[in-house]
CSV table of C-alpha atoms and ligand atoms in Angstrom, one decimal:
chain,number,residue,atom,x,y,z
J,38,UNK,CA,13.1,15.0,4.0
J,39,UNK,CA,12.4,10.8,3.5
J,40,UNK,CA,12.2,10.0,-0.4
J,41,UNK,CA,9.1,7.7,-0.8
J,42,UNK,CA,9.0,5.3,-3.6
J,43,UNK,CA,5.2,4.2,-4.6
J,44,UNK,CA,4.8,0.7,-5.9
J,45,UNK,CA,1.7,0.1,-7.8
J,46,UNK,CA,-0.4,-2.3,-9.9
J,47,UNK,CA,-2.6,-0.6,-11.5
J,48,UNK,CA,-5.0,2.6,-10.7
J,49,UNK,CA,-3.1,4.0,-8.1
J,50,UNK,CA,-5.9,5.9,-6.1
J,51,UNK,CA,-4.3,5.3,-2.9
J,52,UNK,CA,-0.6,6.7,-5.0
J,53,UNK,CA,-2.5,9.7,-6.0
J,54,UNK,CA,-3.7,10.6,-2.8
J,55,UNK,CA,0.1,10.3,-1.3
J,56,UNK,CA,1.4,12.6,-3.7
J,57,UNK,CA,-1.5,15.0,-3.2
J,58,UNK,CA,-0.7,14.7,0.6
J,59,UNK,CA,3.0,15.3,0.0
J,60,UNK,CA,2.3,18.4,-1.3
J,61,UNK,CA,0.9,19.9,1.9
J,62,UNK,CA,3.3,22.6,3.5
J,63,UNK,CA,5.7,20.9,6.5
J,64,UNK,CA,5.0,17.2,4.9
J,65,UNK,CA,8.4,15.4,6.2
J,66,UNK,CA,8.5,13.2,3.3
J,67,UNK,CA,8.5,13.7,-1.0
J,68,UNK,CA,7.7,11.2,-3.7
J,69,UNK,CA,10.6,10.0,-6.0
J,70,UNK,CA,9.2,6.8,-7.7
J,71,UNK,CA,6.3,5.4,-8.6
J,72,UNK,CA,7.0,1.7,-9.6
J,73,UNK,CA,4.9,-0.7,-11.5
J,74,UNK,CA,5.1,-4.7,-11.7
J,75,UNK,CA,3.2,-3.8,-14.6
J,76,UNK,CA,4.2,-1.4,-17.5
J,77,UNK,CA,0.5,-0.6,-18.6
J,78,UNK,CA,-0.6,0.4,-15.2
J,79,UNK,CA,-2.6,3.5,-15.8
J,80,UNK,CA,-1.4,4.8,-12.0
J,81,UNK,CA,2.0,5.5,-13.8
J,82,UNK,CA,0.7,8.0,-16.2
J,83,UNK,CA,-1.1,9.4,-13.4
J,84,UNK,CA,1.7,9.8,-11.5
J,85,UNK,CA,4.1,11.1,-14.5
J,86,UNK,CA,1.3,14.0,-15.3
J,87,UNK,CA,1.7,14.9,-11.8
J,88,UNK,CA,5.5,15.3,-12.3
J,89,UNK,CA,6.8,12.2,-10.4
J,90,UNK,CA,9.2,9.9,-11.8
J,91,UNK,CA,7.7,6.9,-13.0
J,92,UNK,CA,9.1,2.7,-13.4
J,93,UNK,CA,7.9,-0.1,-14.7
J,94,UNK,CA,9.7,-3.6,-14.1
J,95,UNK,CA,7.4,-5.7,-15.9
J,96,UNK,CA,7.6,-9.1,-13.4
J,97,UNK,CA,6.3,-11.4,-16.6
J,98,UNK,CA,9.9,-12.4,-18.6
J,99,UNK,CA,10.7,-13.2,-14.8
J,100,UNK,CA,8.4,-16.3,-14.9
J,101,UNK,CA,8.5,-18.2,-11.4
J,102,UNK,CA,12.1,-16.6,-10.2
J,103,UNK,CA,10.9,-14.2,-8.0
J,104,UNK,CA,14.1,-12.5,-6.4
J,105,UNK,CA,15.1,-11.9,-9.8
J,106,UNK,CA,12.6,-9.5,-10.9
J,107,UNK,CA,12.8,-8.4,-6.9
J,108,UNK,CA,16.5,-8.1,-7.5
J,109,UNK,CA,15.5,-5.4,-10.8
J,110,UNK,CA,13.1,-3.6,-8.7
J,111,UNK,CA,15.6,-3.2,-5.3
J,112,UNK,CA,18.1,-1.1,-8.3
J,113,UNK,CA,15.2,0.9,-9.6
J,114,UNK,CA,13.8,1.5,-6.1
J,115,UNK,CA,17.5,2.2,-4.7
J,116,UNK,CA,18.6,4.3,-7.7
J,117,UNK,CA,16.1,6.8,-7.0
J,118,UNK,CA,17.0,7.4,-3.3
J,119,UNK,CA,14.0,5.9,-1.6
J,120,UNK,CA,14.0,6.1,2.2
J,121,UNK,CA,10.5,4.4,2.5
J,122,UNK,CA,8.6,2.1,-0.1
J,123,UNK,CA,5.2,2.4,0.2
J,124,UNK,CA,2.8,-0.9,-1.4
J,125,UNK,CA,-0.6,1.4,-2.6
J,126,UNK,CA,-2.8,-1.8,-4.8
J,127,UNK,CA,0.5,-3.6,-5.6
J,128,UNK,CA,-0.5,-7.5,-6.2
J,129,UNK,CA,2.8,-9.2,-6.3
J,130,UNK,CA,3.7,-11.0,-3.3
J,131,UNK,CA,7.0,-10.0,-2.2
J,132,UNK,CA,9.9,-12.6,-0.8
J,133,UNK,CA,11.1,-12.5,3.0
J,134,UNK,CA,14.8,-11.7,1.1
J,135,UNK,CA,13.2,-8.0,-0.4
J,136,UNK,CA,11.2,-7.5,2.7
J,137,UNK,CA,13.4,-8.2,5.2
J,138,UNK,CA,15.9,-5.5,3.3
J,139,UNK,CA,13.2,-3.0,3.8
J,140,UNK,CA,12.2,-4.0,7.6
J,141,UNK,CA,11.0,-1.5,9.6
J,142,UNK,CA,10.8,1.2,6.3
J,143,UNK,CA,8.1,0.0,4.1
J,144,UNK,CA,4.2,0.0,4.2
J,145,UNK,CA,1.2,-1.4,2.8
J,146,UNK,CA,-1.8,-0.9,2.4
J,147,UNK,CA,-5.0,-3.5,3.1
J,148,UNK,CA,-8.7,-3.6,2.7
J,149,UNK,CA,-9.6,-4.9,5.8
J,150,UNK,CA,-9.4,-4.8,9.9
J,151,UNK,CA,-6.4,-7.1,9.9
J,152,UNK,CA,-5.9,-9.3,11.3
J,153,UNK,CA,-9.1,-10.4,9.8
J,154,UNK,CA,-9.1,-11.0,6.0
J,155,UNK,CA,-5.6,-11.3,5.1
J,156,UNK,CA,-5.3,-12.2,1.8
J,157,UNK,CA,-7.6,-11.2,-1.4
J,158,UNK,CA,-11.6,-11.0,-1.5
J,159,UNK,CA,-11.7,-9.3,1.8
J,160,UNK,CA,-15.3,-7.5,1.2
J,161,UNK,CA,-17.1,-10.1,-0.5
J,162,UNK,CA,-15.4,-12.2,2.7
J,163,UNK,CA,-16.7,-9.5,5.6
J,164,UNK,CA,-20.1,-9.8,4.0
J,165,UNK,CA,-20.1,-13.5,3.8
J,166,UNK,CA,-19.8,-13.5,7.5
J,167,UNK,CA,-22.3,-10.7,8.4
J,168,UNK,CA,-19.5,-8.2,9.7
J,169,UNK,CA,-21.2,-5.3,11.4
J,170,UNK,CA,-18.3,-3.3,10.1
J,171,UNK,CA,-15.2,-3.5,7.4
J,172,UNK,CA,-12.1,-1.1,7.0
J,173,UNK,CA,-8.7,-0.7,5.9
J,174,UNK,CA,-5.3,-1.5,7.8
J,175,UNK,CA,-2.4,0.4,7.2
J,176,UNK,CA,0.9,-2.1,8.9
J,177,UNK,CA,4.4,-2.2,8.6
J,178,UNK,CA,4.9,-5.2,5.7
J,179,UNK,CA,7.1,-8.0,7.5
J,180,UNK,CA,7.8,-11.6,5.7
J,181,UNK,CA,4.6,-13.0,6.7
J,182,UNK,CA,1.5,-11.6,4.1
J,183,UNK,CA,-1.0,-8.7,5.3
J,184,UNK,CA,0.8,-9.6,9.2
J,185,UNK,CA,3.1,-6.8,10.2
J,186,UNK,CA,2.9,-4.1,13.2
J,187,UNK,CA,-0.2,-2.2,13.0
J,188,UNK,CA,0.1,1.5,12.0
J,189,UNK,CA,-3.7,2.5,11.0
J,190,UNK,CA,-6.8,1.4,10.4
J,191,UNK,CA,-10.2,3.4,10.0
J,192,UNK,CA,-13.3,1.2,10.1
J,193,UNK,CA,-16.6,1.5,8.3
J,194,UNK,CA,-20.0,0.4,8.9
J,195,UNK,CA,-21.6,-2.2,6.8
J,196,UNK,CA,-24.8,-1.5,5.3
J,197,UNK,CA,-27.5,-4.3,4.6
J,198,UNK,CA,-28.1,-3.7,1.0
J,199,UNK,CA,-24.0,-3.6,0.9
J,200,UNK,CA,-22.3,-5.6,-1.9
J,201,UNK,CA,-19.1,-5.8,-2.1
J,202,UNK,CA,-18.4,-3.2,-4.6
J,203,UNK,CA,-20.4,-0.8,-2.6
J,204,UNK,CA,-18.5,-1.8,0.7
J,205,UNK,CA,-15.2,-1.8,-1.2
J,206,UNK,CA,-16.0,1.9,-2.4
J,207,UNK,CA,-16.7,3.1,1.5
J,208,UNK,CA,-13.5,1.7,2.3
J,209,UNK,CA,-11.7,2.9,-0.6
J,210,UNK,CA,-12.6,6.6,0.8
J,211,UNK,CA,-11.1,5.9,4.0
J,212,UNK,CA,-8.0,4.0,2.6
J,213,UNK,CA,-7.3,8.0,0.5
J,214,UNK,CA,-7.9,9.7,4.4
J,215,UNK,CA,-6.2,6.7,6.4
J,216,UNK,CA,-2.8,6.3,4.2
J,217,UNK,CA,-1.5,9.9,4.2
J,218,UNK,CA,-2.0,10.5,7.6
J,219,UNK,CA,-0.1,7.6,8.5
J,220,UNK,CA,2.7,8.1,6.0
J,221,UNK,CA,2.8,11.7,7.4
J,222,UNK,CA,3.3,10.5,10.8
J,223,UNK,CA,5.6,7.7,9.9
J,224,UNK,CA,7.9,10.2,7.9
J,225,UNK,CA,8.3,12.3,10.8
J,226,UNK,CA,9.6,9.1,13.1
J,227,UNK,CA,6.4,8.5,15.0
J,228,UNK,CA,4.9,4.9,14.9
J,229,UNK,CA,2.0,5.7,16.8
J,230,UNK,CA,-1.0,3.9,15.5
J,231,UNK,CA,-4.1,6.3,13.9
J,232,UNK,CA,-7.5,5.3,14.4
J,233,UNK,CA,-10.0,6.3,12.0
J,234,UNK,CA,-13.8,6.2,12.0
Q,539,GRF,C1,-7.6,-1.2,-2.8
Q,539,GRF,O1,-8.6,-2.0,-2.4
Q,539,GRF,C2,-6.5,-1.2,-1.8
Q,539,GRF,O2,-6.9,-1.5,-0.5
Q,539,GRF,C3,-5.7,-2.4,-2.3
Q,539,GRF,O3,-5.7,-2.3,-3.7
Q,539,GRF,C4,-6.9,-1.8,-4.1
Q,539,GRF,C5,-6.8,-0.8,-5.2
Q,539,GRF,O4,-6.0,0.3,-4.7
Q,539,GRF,N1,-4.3,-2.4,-1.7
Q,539,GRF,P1,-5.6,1.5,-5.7
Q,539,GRF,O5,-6.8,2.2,-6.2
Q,539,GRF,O6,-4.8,0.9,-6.9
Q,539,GRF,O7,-4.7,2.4,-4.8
């Protein structure tokens, strides 16, 4: 059974509908952290009511030295057991040193067809250049932002009257259906890419 560990920024949608997943019978992997950057993040009562344990390393009193607040949440993230980490929404940008510790075991998350759209904005950005269509990516997190192997990605259609909070809510659906089916496959050893429509 892989221990997950959930790191979060704030709601945690995509969180919630990982732990929801990991409850289905024959899941190969269980939940045993949800980590926050930041310690008011509603996702962690969220994931508390739903019996998970819950961490907040608050990256502020760091200030600009990044792998020492990376170095606090590699202990939290190691004392629970985790096998994989999975990003769900978390908005820190994270160093080549912590990534490179987790290669090849932990995911993101991003609202977009990567490779187009790395980065922040990605909606407002797919309408701006008349996209037929937007989606989510789910990929393998390597040193270089929103870049790694490809494990997922379901596509939507863009509608004309979209903005991009009505886009970024289509996509947002698809993020709850394309997440847990890759995290289910990925548990169980399989790095075959999902395609989702
Ligand atoms: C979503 O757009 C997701 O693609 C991105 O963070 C946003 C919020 O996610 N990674 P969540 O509701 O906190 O899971």
């Amino acid at each position: 059974m892989k221990r997950v560990a959930i790191l979060i920024s704030g709601g945690g949608s995509n969180m919630l509908a990982l732990l929801d997943s990991m409850e289905e019978a024959g899941h190969p992997a269980t939940p045993c952290l949800v980590a926050s950057n930041d310690p008011a993040a509603p996702g962690l009562e969220r994931a508390a009511a739903r019996g998970v344990a819950t961490a907040a390393v608050d990256h502020r009193p760091f200030g600009r030295d990044r792998p020492a607040f990376e170095e606090e949440l590699q202990k939290v993230i190691a004392s629970h057991g985790a096998d994989i980490v999975c990003l769900a929404g978390f908005m820190r940008v994270l160093t080549a040193g912590f990534v490179t510790q987790w290669s090849g075991r932990m995911l993101n998350i991003h609202p977009s067809l990567l490779p187009k759209y790395r980065g922040l904005h990605t909606h407002a950005r797919a309408l701006e250049a008349g996209e037929a269509e937007h989606g989510c990516t789910v990929h393998e997190v390597t040193p270089e932002l929103d870049d790694g192997p490809i494990l997922g990605q379901a596509r939507v259609p863009v509608d004309p009257g979209d903005t991009p909070d009505s886009l970024a809510a289509r996509v947002l659906v698809m993020e709850h259906r394309l997440y847990p089916a890759v995290l289910r496959r990925f548990a169980a050893g399989d790095r075959r890419p999902i395609w989702l429509s």
